[in-house]
Every structure is written in C-alpha cells, then in structure tokens.
PDB file of C-alpha atoms and ligand atoms in Angstrom:
ATOM      1  CA  UNK N 169       8.593  -0.464  -7.545  1.00  0.00           C
ATOM      2  CA  UNK N 170       7.532   2.523  -9.363  1.00  0.00           C
ATOM      3  CA  UNK N 171       9.292   4.628 -12.027  1.00  0.00           C
ATOM      4  CA  UNK N 172       8.164   7.978 -13.103  1.00  0.00           C
ATOM      5  CA  UNK N 173       9.109   9.982 -16.310  1.00  0.00           C
ATOM      6  CA  UNK N 174      10.736  13.335 -15.000  1.00  0.00           C
ATOM      7  CA  UNK N 175       9.702  15.160 -17.975  1.00  0.00           C
ATOM      8  CA  UNK N 176       6.091  14.367 -17.272  1.00  0.00           C
ATOM      9  CA  UNK N 177       6.143  14.713 -13.684  1.00  0.00           C
ATOM     10  CA  UNK N 178       7.533  18.489 -14.197  1.00  0.00           C
ATOM     11  CA  UNK N 179       4.658  18.978 -16.690  1.00  0.00           C
ATOM     12  CA  UNK N 180       2.037  18.085 -13.690  1.00  0.00           C
ATOM     13  CA  UNK N 181       3.605  20.583 -11.654  1.00  0.00           C
ATOM     14  CA  UNK N 182       4.723  24.415 -11.521  1.00  0.00           C
ATOM     15  CA  UNK N 183       7.610  23.402  -8.937  1.00  0.00           C
ATOM     16  CA  UNK N 184      11.152  24.454  -9.806  1.00  0.00           C
ATOM     17  CA  UNK N 185      11.691  21.481 -12.262  1.00  0.00           C
ATOM     18  CA  UNK N 186      15.593  22.361 -13.697  1.00  0.00           C
ATOM     19  CA  UNK N 187      16.576  20.018 -16.418  1.00  0.00           C
ATOM     20  CA  UNK N 188      14.738  17.113 -15.520  1.00  0.00           C
ATOM     21  CA  UNK N 189      16.655  13.866 -16.344  1.00  0.00           C
ATOM     22  CA  UNK N 190      15.814  12.128 -19.544  1.00  0.00           C
ATOM     23  CA  UNK N 191      15.770   9.015 -18.397  1.00  0.00           C
ATOM     24  CA  UNK N 192      13.306   6.846 -16.032  1.00  0.00           C
ATOM     25  CA  UNK N 193      13.940   7.510 -12.334  1.00  0.00           C
ATOM     26  CA  UNK N 194      12.779   6.005  -9.154  1.00  0.00           C
ATOM     27  CA  UNK N 195       9.707   7.184  -7.369  1.00  0.00           C
ATOM     28  CA  UNK N 196       9.114   4.748  -4.655  1.00  0.00           C
ATOM     29  CA  UNK N 197       9.144   1.232  -3.351  1.00  0.00           C
ATOM     30  CA  UNK N 198       5.874   0.966  -2.237  1.00  0.00           C
ATOM     31  CA  UNK N 199       4.154  -1.880  -0.301  1.00  0.00           C
ATOM     32  CA  UNK N 200       0.682  -2.166  -1.579  1.00  0.00           C
ATOM     33  CA  UNK N 201      -1.558  -2.018   1.673  1.00  0.00           C
ATOM     34  CA  UNK N 202      -0.504   0.517   3.966  1.00  0.00           C
ATOM     35  CA  UNK N 203       0.904   3.827   4.873  1.00  0.00           C
ATOM     36  CA  UNK N 204       3.023   5.559   7.332  1.00  0.00           C
ATOM     37  CA  UNK N 205       3.776   2.435   9.684  1.00  0.00           C
ATOM     38  CA  UNK N 206       5.603   3.724  12.201  1.00  0.00           C
ATOM     39  CA  UNK N 207       6.047   7.347  12.834  1.00  0.00           C
ATOM     40  CA  UNK N 208       8.702   7.161  15.760  1.00  0.00           C
ATOM     41  CA  UNK N 209      11.223   5.670  13.071  1.00  0.00           C
ATOM     42  CA  UNK N 210      12.751   8.842  11.751  1.00  0.00           C
ATOM     43  CA  UNK N 211      14.658   9.232   8.466  1.00  0.00           C
ATOM     44  CA  UNK N 212      18.375   9.915   8.985  1.00  0.00           C
ATOM     45  CA  UNK N 213      20.295  10.542   5.674  1.00  0.00           C
ATOM     46  CA  UNK N 214      23.559   9.533   7.145  1.00  0.00           C
ATOM     47  CA  UNK N 215      21.829   5.815   7.172  1.00  0.00           C
ATOM     48  CA  UNK N 216      22.106   6.139   3.533  1.00  0.00           C
ATOM     49  CA  UNK N 217      25.130   8.125   2.991  1.00  0.00           C
ATOM     50  CA  UNK N 218      27.149   5.282   1.013  1.00  0.00           C
ATOM     51  CA  UNK N 219      24.217   5.208  -1.376  1.00  0.00           C
ATOM     52  CA  UNK N 220      24.384   8.929  -2.126  1.00  0.00           C
ATOM     53  CA  UNK N 221      25.841   8.930  -5.570  1.00  0.00           C
ATOM     54  CA  UNK N 222      23.030   6.203  -6.892  1.00  0.00           C
ATOM     55  CA  UNK N 223      20.570   8.213  -4.900  1.00  0.00           C
ATOM     56  CA  UNK N 224      21.251  11.357  -6.394  1.00  0.00           C
ATOM     57  CA  UNK N 225      21.307  10.118 -10.116  1.00  0.00           C
ATOM     58  CA  UNK N 226      18.615   7.564  -9.962  1.00  0.00           C
ATOM     59  CA  UNK N 227      16.237   8.848  -7.268  1.00  0.00           C
ATOM     60  CA  UNK N 228      16.305  12.487  -7.474  1.00  0.00           C
ATOM     61  CA  UNK N 229      13.657  14.994  -6.354  1.00  0.00           C
ATOM     62  CA  UNK N 230      12.715  16.022  -9.600  1.00  0.00           C
ATOM     63  CA  UNK N 231      10.314  18.533  -8.491  1.00  0.00           C
ATOM     64  CA  UNK N 232      12.588  20.250  -6.138  1.00  0.00           C
ATOM     65  CA  UNK N 233      15.898  19.972  -7.965  1.00  0.00           C
ATOM     66  CA  UNK N 234      17.487  23.001  -6.324  1.00  0.00           C
ATOM     67  CA  UNK N 235      16.182  22.609  -2.749  1.00  0.00           C
ATOM     68  CA  UNK N 236      17.354  20.186  -0.222  1.00  0.00           C
ATOM     69  CA  UNK N 237      16.860  16.662  -1.834  1.00  0.00           C
ATOM     70  CA  UNK N 238      16.484  14.811   1.371  1.00  0.00           C
ATOM     71  CA  UNK N 239      12.823  15.838   1.702  1.00  0.00           C
ATOM     72  CA  UNK N 240      11.628  13.590  -0.941  1.00  0.00           C
ATOM     73  CA  UNK N 241      13.536  10.496   0.507  1.00  0.00           C
ATOM     74  CA  UNK N 242      12.207  11.474   3.814  1.00  0.00           C
ATOM     75  CA  UNK N 243       8.840  11.377   2.670  1.00  0.00           C
ATOM     76  CA  UNK N 244       9.224   8.039   0.829  1.00  0.00           C
ATOM     77  CA  UNK N 245      10.641   6.404   4.093  1.00  0.00           C
ATOM     78  CA  UNK N 246       7.897   7.720   6.044  1.00  0.00           C
ATOM     79  CA  UNK N 247       4.932   6.662   4.140  1.00  0.00           C
ATOM     80  CA  UNK N 248       6.491   3.211   2.712  1.00  0.00           C
ATOM     81  CA  UNK N 249       9.778   2.318   4.053  1.00  0.00           C
ATOM     82  CA  UNK N 250       8.197   2.381   7.340  1.00  0.00           C
ATOM     83  CA  UNK N 251       5.877  -0.172   6.369  1.00  0.00           C
ATOM     84  CA  UNK N 252       8.160  -2.176   4.069  1.00  0.00           C
ATOM     85  CA  UNK N 253      10.297  -2.707   6.833  1.00  0.00           C
ATOM     86  CA  UNK N 254       8.514  -5.427   8.430  1.00  0.00           C
ATOM     87  CA  UNK N 255      10.131  -7.406   5.830  1.00  0.00           C
ATOM     88  CA  UNK N 256      13.573  -8.815   6.934  1.00  0.00           C
ATOM     89  CA  UNK N 257      15.167  -7.960   3.832  1.00  0.00           C
ATOM     90  CA  UNK N 258      14.217  -4.201   3.819  1.00  0.00           C
ATOM     91  CA  UNK N 259      14.280  -3.735   7.693  1.00  0.00           C
ATOM     92  CA  UNK N 260      16.634  -0.986   7.774  1.00  0.00           C
ATOM     93  CA  UNK N 261      17.027   2.249   5.814  1.00  0.00           C
ATOM     94  CA  UNK N 262      19.658   1.096   4.244  1.00  0.00           C
ATOM     95  CA  UNK N 263      18.314  -1.902   3.280  1.00  0.00           C
ATOM     96  CA  UNK N 264      15.143  -0.035   1.974  1.00  0.00           C
ATOM     97  CA  UNK N 265      17.170   2.193  -0.262  1.00  0.00           C
ATOM     98  CA  UNK N 266      19.835   0.111  -1.290  1.00  0.00           C
ATOM     99  CA  UNK N 267      17.270  -2.723  -2.221  1.00  0.00           C
ATOM    100  CA  UNK N 268      14.873  -0.396  -4.447  1.00  0.00           C
ATOM    101  CA  UNK N 269      18.094   0.765  -6.171  1.00  0.00           C
ATOM    102  CA  UNK N 270      19.428  -2.824  -6.432  1.00  0.00           C
ATOM    103  CA  UNK N 271      15.946  -3.378  -8.216  1.00  0.00           C
ATOM    104  CA  UNK N 272      16.057  -0.574 -10.112  1.00  0.00           C
ATOM    105  CA  UNK N 273      19.226  -1.457 -11.841  1.00  0.00           C
ATOM    106  CA  UNK N 274      18.125  -5.127 -12.288  1.00  0.00           C
ATOM    107  CA  UNK N 275      14.975  -4.112 -14.335  1.00  0.00           C
ATOM    108  CA  UNK N 276      16.862  -1.469 -16.392  1.00  0.00           C
ATOM    109  CA  UNK N 277      13.751   0.005 -17.815  1.00  0.00           C
ATOM    110  CA  UNK N 278      15.915   2.881 -19.830  1.00  0.00           C
ATOM    111  CA  UNK N 279      17.339   0.017 -21.722  1.00  0.00           C
ATOM    112  CA  UNK N 280      14.598  -2.271 -22.115  1.00  0.00           C
ATOM    113  CA  UNK N 281      12.520   0.332 -23.597  1.00  0.00           C
ATOM    114  CA  UNK N 282      15.689   1.411 -25.921  1.00  0.00           C
ATOM    115  CA  UNK N 283      16.139  -2.380 -26.787  1.00  0.00           C
ATOM    116  CA  UNK N 284      12.477  -2.375 -28.002  1.00  0.00           C
ATOM    117  CA  UNK N 285      12.809   0.587 -30.070  1.00  0.00           C
ATOM    118  CA  UNK N 286      10.624   3.079 -27.775  1.00  0.00           C
ATOM    119  CA  UNK N 287      12.529   6.056 -27.330  1.00  0.00           C
ATOM    120  CA  UNK N 288      11.108   9.597 -26.082  1.00  0.00           C
ATOM    121  CA  UNK N 289      10.633  12.284 -28.505  1.00  0.00           C
ATOM    122  CA  UNK N 290       7.781  13.618 -30.702  1.00  0.00           C
ATOM    123  CA  UNK N 291       6.667  10.152 -31.617  1.00  0.00           C
ATOM    124  CA  UNK N 292       3.279   8.746 -30.105  1.00  0.00           C
ATOM    125  CA  UNK N 293       3.533   5.061 -29.433  1.00  0.00           C
ATOM    126  CA  UNK N 294       0.325   2.426 -29.238  1.00  0.00           C
ATOM    127  CA  UNK N 295       0.001   1.650 -25.617  1.00  0.00           C
ATOM    128  CA  UNK N 296      -0.863  -2.044 -27.007  1.00  0.00           C
ATOM    129  CA  UNK N 297       2.594  -2.139 -28.240  1.00  0.00           C
ATOM    130  CA  UNK N 298       4.209  -0.436 -25.559  1.00  0.00           C
ATOM    131  CA  UNK N 299       2.806  -2.893 -23.037  1.00  0.00           C
ATOM    132  CA  UNK N 300       3.575  -5.950 -25.343  1.00  0.00           C
ATOM    133  CA  UNK N 301       7.253  -5.024 -25.556  1.00  0.00           C
ATOM    134  CA  UNK N 302       7.455  -4.782 -21.650  1.00  0.00           C
ATOM    135  CA  UNK N 303       5.907  -7.968 -21.144  1.00  0.00           C
ATOM    136  CA  UNK N 304       8.001  -9.844 -23.578  1.00  0.00           C
ATOM    137  CA  UNK N 305      11.027  -8.069 -21.884  1.00  0.00           C
ATOM    138  CA  UNK N 306       9.990  -8.816 -18.171  1.00  0.00           C
ATOM    139  CA  UNK N 307       7.518 -11.800 -18.542  1.00  0.00           C
ATOM    140  CA  UNK N 308       5.158  -9.965 -16.346  1.00  0.00           C
ATOM    141  CA  UNK N 309       2.549  -7.271 -16.882  1.00  0.00           C
ATOM    142  CA  UNK N 310       3.413  -3.918 -15.473  1.00  0.00           C
ATOM    143  CA  UNK N 311       1.072  -0.949 -14.375  1.00  0.00           C
ATOM    144  CA  UNK N 312       1.360   1.795 -16.685  1.00  0.00           C
ATOM    145  CA  UNK N 313       0.096   5.369 -15.911  1.00  0.00           C
ATOM    146  CA  UNK N 314      -0.472   8.327 -18.212  1.00  0.00           C
ATOM    147  CA  UNK N 315      -1.408  12.056 -17.492  1.00  0.00           C
ATOM    148  CA  UNK N 316      -4.677  12.720 -19.394  1.00  0.00           C
ATOM    149  CA  UNK N 317      -5.948  14.210 -21.972  1.00  0.00           C
ATOM    150  CA  UNK N 318      -2.914  13.896 -24.158  1.00  0.00           C
ATOM    151  CA  UNK N 319      -2.019  10.451 -22.564  1.00  0.00           C
ATOM    152  CA  UNK N 320       1.563  11.411 -21.670  1.00  0.00           C
ATOM    153  CA  UNK N 321       3.397   8.512 -20.187  1.00  0.00           C
ATOM    154  CA  UNK N 322       4.195   9.467 -16.469  1.00  0.00           C
ATOM    155  CA  UNK N 323       4.809   6.149 -14.442  1.00  0.00           C
ATOM    156  CA  UNK N 324       5.756   2.385 -14.758  1.00  0.00           C
ATOM    157  CA  UNK N 325       5.308   0.353 -11.748  1.00  0.00           C
ATOM    158  CA  UNK N 326       6.944  -3.312 -11.417  1.00  0.00           C
ATOM    159  CA  UNK N 327       5.230  -5.602  -8.695  1.00  0.00           C
ATOM    160  CA  UNK N 328       7.086  -7.746  -6.634  1.00  0.00           C
ATOM    161  CA  UNK N 329       6.323 -10.800  -4.186  1.00  0.00           C
ATOM    162  CA  UNK N 330       7.566 -10.384  -0.683  1.00  0.00           C
ATOM    163  CA  UNK N 331      10.496 -12.129  -1.742  1.00  0.00           C
ATOM    164  CA  UNK N 332      11.359  -9.421  -4.469  1.00  0.00           C
ATOM    165  CA  UNK N 333      10.630 -11.915  -7.412  1.00  0.00           C
ATOM    166  CA  UNK N 334       8.959 -10.158 -10.452  1.00  0.00           C
ATOM    167  CA  UNK N 335       5.278 -10.860 -10.278  1.00  0.00           C
ATOM    168  CA  UNK N 336       2.393  -9.384 -12.501  1.00  0.00           C
ATOM    169  CA  UNK N 337       0.884  -6.182 -11.450  1.00  0.00           C
ATOM    170  CA  UNK N 338      -2.755  -6.763 -11.009  1.00  0.00           C
ATOM    171  CA  UNK N 339      -5.198  -4.122 -10.615  1.00  0.00           C
ATOM    172  CA  UNK N 340      -7.948  -4.263  -7.845  1.00  0.00           C
ATOM    173  CA  UNK N 341     -11.421  -3.819  -9.124  1.00  0.00           C
ATOM    174  CA  UNK N 342     -12.272  -0.110  -9.215  1.00  0.00           C
ATOM    175  CA  UNK N 343      -9.094   0.693 -10.160  1.00  0.00           C
ATOM    176  CA  UNK N 344      -6.422   2.388  -8.008  1.00  0.00           C
ATOM    177  CA  UNK N 345      -6.645   6.128  -9.097  1.00  0.00           C
ATOM    178  CA  UNK N 346      -5.606   8.440  -5.958  1.00  0.00           C
ATOM    179  CA  UNK N 347      -4.115   5.078  -4.017  1.00  0.00           C
ATOM    180  CA  UNK N 348      -0.581   6.163  -4.496  1.00  0.00           C
ATOM    181  CA  UNK N 349      -0.899   9.962  -4.448  1.00  0.00           C
ATOM    182  CA  UNK N 350       2.267  11.580  -3.646  1.00  0.00           C
ATOM    183  CA  UNK N 351       2.096  14.427  -1.766  1.00  0.00           C
ATOM    184  CA  UNK N 352       4.832  16.227  -3.075  1.00  0.00           C
ATOM    185  CA  UNK N 353       4.432  14.630  -6.801  1.00  0.00           C
ATOM    186  CA  UNK N 354       0.833  15.192  -7.467  1.00  0.00           C
ATOM    187  CA  UNK N 355       0.761  11.821  -9.029  1.00  0.00           C
ATOM    188  CA  UNK N 356      -3.093  11.646  -8.371  1.00  0.00           C
ATOM    189  CA  UNK N 357      -3.488  13.019 -11.782  1.00  0.00           C
ATOM    190  CA  UNK N 358      -2.242   9.859 -13.057  1.00  0.00           C
ATOM    191  CA  UNK N 359      -4.195   7.161 -14.485  1.00  0.00           C
ATOM    192  CA  UNK N 360      -3.852   3.753 -16.132  1.00  0.00           C
ATOM    193  CA  UNK N 361      -3.225   4.409 -19.640  1.00  0.00           C
ATOM    194  CA  UNK N 362      -5.864   4.304 -22.211  1.00  0.00           C
ATOM    195  CA  UNK N 363      -5.203   1.111 -24.542  1.00  0.00           C
ATOM    196  CA  UNK N 364      -7.103   2.595 -27.428  1.00  0.00           C
ATOM    197  CA  UNK N 365      -5.204   6.115 -27.452  1.00  0.00           C
ATOM    198  CA  UNK N 366      -1.812   7.061 -28.663  1.00  0.00           C
ATOM    199  CA  UNK N 367       0.384   7.735 -25.918  1.00  0.00           C
ATOM    200  CA  UNK N 368       2.727  10.331 -25.979  1.00  0.00           C
ATOM    201  CA  UNK N 369       6.467   9.993 -24.536  1.00  0.00           C
ATOM    202  CA  UNK N 370       8.001  13.727 -24.485  1.00  0.00           C
ATOM    203  CA  UNK N 371      11.341  14.933 -24.193  1.00  0.00           C
ATOM    204  CA  UNK N 372      11.656  18.027 -22.042  1.00  0.00           C
ATOM    205  CA  UNK N 373      12.933  20.089 -25.013  1.00  0.00           C
ATOM    206  CA  UNK N 374       9.612  19.939 -26.855  1.00  0.00           C
ATOM    207  CA  UNK N 375       7.925  21.899 -24.008  1.00  0.00           C
ATOM    208  CA  UNK N 376      10.092  24.792 -23.723  1.00  0.00           C
ATOM    209  CA  UNK N 377       9.237  26.259 -26.896  1.00  0.00           C
TER     210      UNK N 377
HETATM  211  C1  NAG Y1780       9.323   1.886  15.186  1.00  0.00           C
HETATM  212  O1  NAG Y1780      10.621   2.283  15.137  1.00  0.00           O
HETATM  213  C2  NAG Y1780      11.257   2.559  16.205  1.00  0.00           C
HETATM  214  C3  NAG Y1780      12.539   3.229  15.955  1.00  0.00           C
HETATM  215  O2  NAG Y1780      13.323   2.185  14.959  1.00  0.00           O
HETATM  216  C4  NAG Y1780      11.375   0.988  17.093  1.00  0.00           C
HETATM  217  O3  NAG Y1780      11.925   0.959  18.151  1.00  0.00           O
HETATM  218  C5  NAG Y1780       9.949   0.278  17.186  1.00  0.00           C
HETATM  219  O4  NAG Y1780      10.224  -0.868  17.454  1.00  0.00           O
HETATM  220  C6  NAG Y1780       9.559   0.384  15.955  1.00  0.00           C
HETATM  221  N1  NAG Y1780       7.811  -0.075  16.338  1.00  0.00           N
HETATM  222  C7  NAG Y1780       7.313  -1.065  15.554  1.00  0.00           C
HETATM  223  C8  NAG Y1780       5.755  -1.218  15.717  1.00  0.00           C
HETATM  224  O5  NAG Y1780       7.745  -1.642  14.879  1.00  0.00           O
HETATM  225  C1  NAG Y1781      21.689   8.836  12.245  1.00  0.00           C
HETATM  226  O1  NAG Y1781      22.490   7.928  11.808  1.00  0.00           O
HETATM  227  C2  NAG Y1781      24.026   7.679  12.239  1.00  0.00           C
HETATM  228  C3  NAG Y1781      24.739   6.602  11.486  1.00  0.00           C
HETATM  229  O2  NAG Y1781      23.969   5.544  11.967  1.00  0.00           O
HETATM  230  C4  NAG Y1781      24.084   7.905  13.683  1.00  0.00           C
HETATM  231  O3  NAG Y1781      25.245   8.101  14.059  1.00  0.00           O
HETATM  232  C5  NAG Y1781      23.033   9.020  14.180  1.00  0.00           C
HETATM  233  O4  NAG Y1781      23.516   9.177  15.544  1.00  0.00           O
HETATM  234  C6  NAG Y1781      21.606   9.101  13.768  1.00  0.00           C
HETATM  235  N1  NAG Y1781      21.208  10.552  13.940  1.00  0.00           N
HETATM  236  C7  NAG Y1781      20.122  10.418  14.718  1.00  0.00           C
HETATM  237  C8  NAG Y1781      19.479  11.975  14.839  1.00  0.00           C
HETATM  238  O5  NAG Y1781      19.392   9.410  15.000  1.00  0.00           O
HETATM  239  C1  NAG Y1782      17.907  18.711   4.635  1.00  0.00           C
HETATM  240  O1  NAG Y1782      16.792  18.177   5.058  1.00  0.00           O
HETATM  241  C2  NAG Y1782      17.497  17.082   6.037  1.00  0.00           C
HETATM  242  C3  NAG Y1782      16.156  15.997   6.511  1.00  0.00           C
HETATM  243  O2  NAG Y1782      14.818  16.949   6.750  1.00  0.00           O
HETATM  244  C4  NAG Y1782      17.942  17.896   7.257  1.00  0.00           C
HETATM  245  O3  NAG Y1782      18.117  16.914   8.221  1.00  0.00           O
HETATM  246  C5  NAG Y1782      18.921  18.867   6.765  1.00  0.00           C
HETATM  247  O4  NAG Y1782      19.373  19.495   7.823  1.00  0.00           O
HETATM  248  C6  NAG Y1782      18.379  19.424   5.613  1.00  0.00           C
HETATM  249  N1  NAG Y1782      19.539  19.957   5.205  1.00  0.00           N
HETATM  250  C7  NAG Y1782      19.623  21.673   4.717  1.00  0.00           C
HETATM  251  C8  NAG Y1782      20.810  21.882   4.142  1.00  0.00           C
HETATM  252  O5  NAG Y1782      18.520  22.164   4.870  1.00  0.00           O
HETATM  253  C1  NAG Y1783      19.097   5.029 -17.484  1.00  0.00           C
HETATM  254  O1  NAG Y1783      19.540   5.781 -18.413  1.00  0.00           O
HETATM  255  C2  NAG Y1783      20.277   6.754 -18.090  1.00  0.00           C
HETATM  256  C3  NAG Y1783      20.419   7.894 -19.461  1.00  0.00           C
HETATM  257  O2  NAG Y1783      20.785   7.055 -20.576  1.00  0.00           O
HETATM  258  C4  NAG Y1783      21.591   6.044 -17.525  1.00  0.00           C
HETATM  259  O3  NAG Y1783      22.456   7.388 -17.469  1.00  0.00           O
HETATM  260  C5  NAG Y1783      21.317   5.372 -16.292  1.00  0.00           C
HETATM  261  O4  NAG Y1783      22.458   4.735 -15.865  1.00  0.00           O
HETATM  262  C6  NAG Y1783      20.252   4.259 -16.695  1.00  0.00           C
HETATM  263  N1  NAG Y1783      19.964   3.649 -15.756  1.00  0.00           N
HETATM  264  C7  NAG Y1783      20.426   2.433 -15.330  1.00  0.00           C
HETATM  265  C8  NAG Y1783      19.924   1.841 -14.424  1.00  0.00           C
HETATM  266  O5  NAG Y1783      21.069   1.791 -16.303  1.00  0.00           O
HETATM  267  C1  NAG Y1784       1.502 -13.240 -15.628  1.00  0.00           C
HETATM  268  O1  NAG Y1784       0.123 -13.175 -16.511  1.00  0.00           O
HETATM  269  C2  NAG Y1784       0.211 -13.710 -17.763  1.00  0.00           C
HETATM  270  C3  NAG Y1784      -1.035 -13.656 -18.518  1.00  0.00           C
HETATM  271  O2  NAG Y1784      -1.458 -12.006 -18.596  1.00  0.00           O
HETATM  272  C4  NAG Y1784       0.489 -15.396 -17.427  1.00  0.00           C
HETATM  273  O3  NAG Y1784       0.370 -16.035 -18.818  1.00  0.00           O
HETATM  274  C5  NAG Y1784       1.568 -15.483 -16.533  1.00  0.00           C
HETATM  275  O4  NAG Y1784       1.406 -16.829 -16.365  1.00  0.00           O
HETATM  276  C6  NAG Y1784       1.353 -14.691 -15.394  1.00  0.00           C
HETATM  277  N1  NAG Y1784       2.680 -14.786 -14.717  1.00  0.00           N
HETATM  278  C7  NAG Y1784       2.768 -14.809 -13.171  1.00  0.00           C
HETATM  279  C8  NAG Y1784       4.056 -15.078 -13.015  1.00  0.00           C
HETATM  280  O5  NAG Y1784       1.679 -15.031 -12.807  1.00  0.00           O
HETATM  281  C1  NAG Y1785     -10.160   5.404 -23.980  1.00  0.00           C
HETATM  282  O1  NAG Y1785     -10.395   6.400 -24.721  1.00  0.00           O
HETATM  283  C2  NAG Y1785     -11.607   6.304 -25.521  1.00  0.00           C
HETATM  284  C3  NAG Y1785     -11.484   6.978 -26.909  1.00  0.00           C
HETATM  285  O2  NAG Y1785     -11.456   8.239 -26.574  1.00  0.00           O
HETATM  286  C4  NAG Y1785     -13.042   6.251 -24.723  1.00  0.00           C
HETATM  287  O3  NAG Y1785     -14.068   5.901 -25.546  1.00  0.00           O
HETATM  288  C5  NAG Y1785     -12.952   5.488 -23.737  1.00  0.00           C
HETATM  289  O4  NAG Y1785     -13.990   5.495 -22.823  1.00  0.00           O
HETATM  290  C6  NAG Y1785     -11.551   5.344 -22.820  1.00  0.00           C
HETATM  291  N1  NAG Y1785     -11.429   4.342 -22.071  1.00  0.00           N
HETATM  292  C7  NAG Y1785     -11.357   4.586 -20.662  1.00  0.00           C
HETATM  293  C8  NAG Y1785     -11.204   3.195 -19.826  1.00  0.00           C
HETATM  294  O5  NAG Y1785     -11.109   5.764 -20.017  1.00  0.00           O
END
C-alpha cells in the first residue's frame, strides 16, 4: 500500500496541483509482480460510488486536482487492480478500492508520524530516526522513498501478505527504482531514501515563496 506525500508529488511535476492536501494520501495498492493483468475488465466508477467520499479525501488525484478525478483511479485499477483481483478478497472494484481504503485507515500513517513527533515543516529529520519511529509503530519495516537531491520524502509503502497482514518490506537486490513508475505521477524519480542524509518533510507554503 503506497502512500504519497502530495506536496512532494507536486514538486515533481509541472501539472496543475492546487492546494495539495497536507496529509499522506493513497497512491495505490500494488501486487508486487505484474501489471495490466486483464485489459477487458474496465474501470467503472459506478461500482465504487459508495466509496466516493473516502476516495476523494484519501485517494485524490493530486496532480490533476481540477480535472476528471476518475482517471487516476482508472489507471490504478487497470495497472494494479486487475492483478490484485486474482485474490478473492480483492476480486471486484468495490473490494479492491474498499480494501485499500480500509488498510489506509488501519495503518493511519498520519497519526503514527504525529505521535512520533514527526511533523512536516522546515525541519529536517534523520532517516534512521524516522525509520525507527515507524518500525516501532508498526513492528515491520516500511519502504521509504525520497526525491533527490534534497532528499524530500515522497512515498511510504507498507507491505502485506496475501492475507493482508502487515509484513516487512524487503528490497529485491539491485533496488526497485523504476519498478513502480506511475505514468501520471512520474514517481520514477523517487528512490529509497539515503540513510546518511537529512530528510526533508515539507509543507506546501514553503514552496510558494
Ligand atoms: C477479465 O475480466 C473479465 C471481465 O470482468 C472477465 O470476464 C474475465 O474472466 C477476466 N479474465 C481473466 C483471465 O481473469
Ligand atoms: C457500471 O457499473 C454499474 C453498477 O454495477 C452497472 O449498472 C453498469 O452497467 C456498469 N457500466 C458498464 C459500462 O459496465
Ligand atoms: C470522467 O472519466 C470517466 C472514466 O474515464 C468517464 O467515464 C467520465 O465520462 C468522465 N467524466 C467527465 C465529466 O469527463
Ligand atoms: C490524515 O490526516 C488528515 C489531516 O490531519 C486527516 O484529515 C485524515 O483523516 C487523516 N487520515 C486518517 C486515515 O486518519
Ligand atoms: C521484520 O524484520 C525484523 C528485522 O528487521 C525482524 O526482527 C522481524 O522478525 C521481521 N518481522 C517479520 C514479521 O518478518
Ligand atoms: C548517501 O549519501 C552519501 C553522502 O552524500 C553518499 O556518499 C552515498 O553514496 C549515498 N548512498 C547512496 C546509496 O546513494
């Protein structure tokens, strides 16, 4: 379950970001192996109409805030959802998006960071301290990605078993840079944060000056 930091997503792109949320939002729920598993299973927003309030709030299309919001969800469904759907617990659009929202609420990353005293702003954090705080909160290691060269934190991924229980995120050798390159989001520029450098966790206002 990939969360992204909207302020950083906007920094990576010249798109029409307008007032990105200043809390972690969902990027996607990604099975780790394959892409675009069923091209005939089309995204249908009506199937998730009951989830719409949560979708808009927690899974917004940060980069295209003024356009049709469903494109981002369609992309995530086509690329990842159709693969996740081989699991019975995720085998419909409602289950896939609904489960991702449930997991997002369950891990409640916003609160865990706040509780650990890690707040966005003009201060820098030690990556090791940030990692330790998160490992303490969840009991598993997460994958944390930054936008170089400033090492601006951009994405935090939680890994789950097929039964959707938290597990450690493990890096394949050689890194996974480019593996989860989002077409619309350009996340190819992110890479695993460098443990030895200070990590920047910005608020939007600091970039408007
Ligand atoms: C692909 O999705 C369609 C529409 O839901 C379904 O009828 C078909 O069985 C699926 N194909 C596979 C290989 O799962
Ligand atoms: C989209 O889903 C709704 C609700 O399940 C259904 O009534 C409608 O026929 C679907 N539309 C398409 C184009 O499949
Ligand atoms: C938004 O996108 C969806 C899915 O691509 C499409 O069905 C719908 O007509 C679009 N709505 C608008 C207002 O453009
Ligand atoms: C994350 O933080 C924002 C802003 O504080 C809040 O609106 C949102 O409900 C939080 N998300 C969850 C899952 O609690
Ligand atoms: C996760 O990794 C830590 C070491 O980093 C280990 O102590 C722990 O047992 C692992 N947990 C699981 C569920 O594999
Ligand atoms: C992390 O940053 C240090 C200091 O700039 C650099 O020497 C090192 O090569 C970097 N490590 C990685 C994995 O990029």
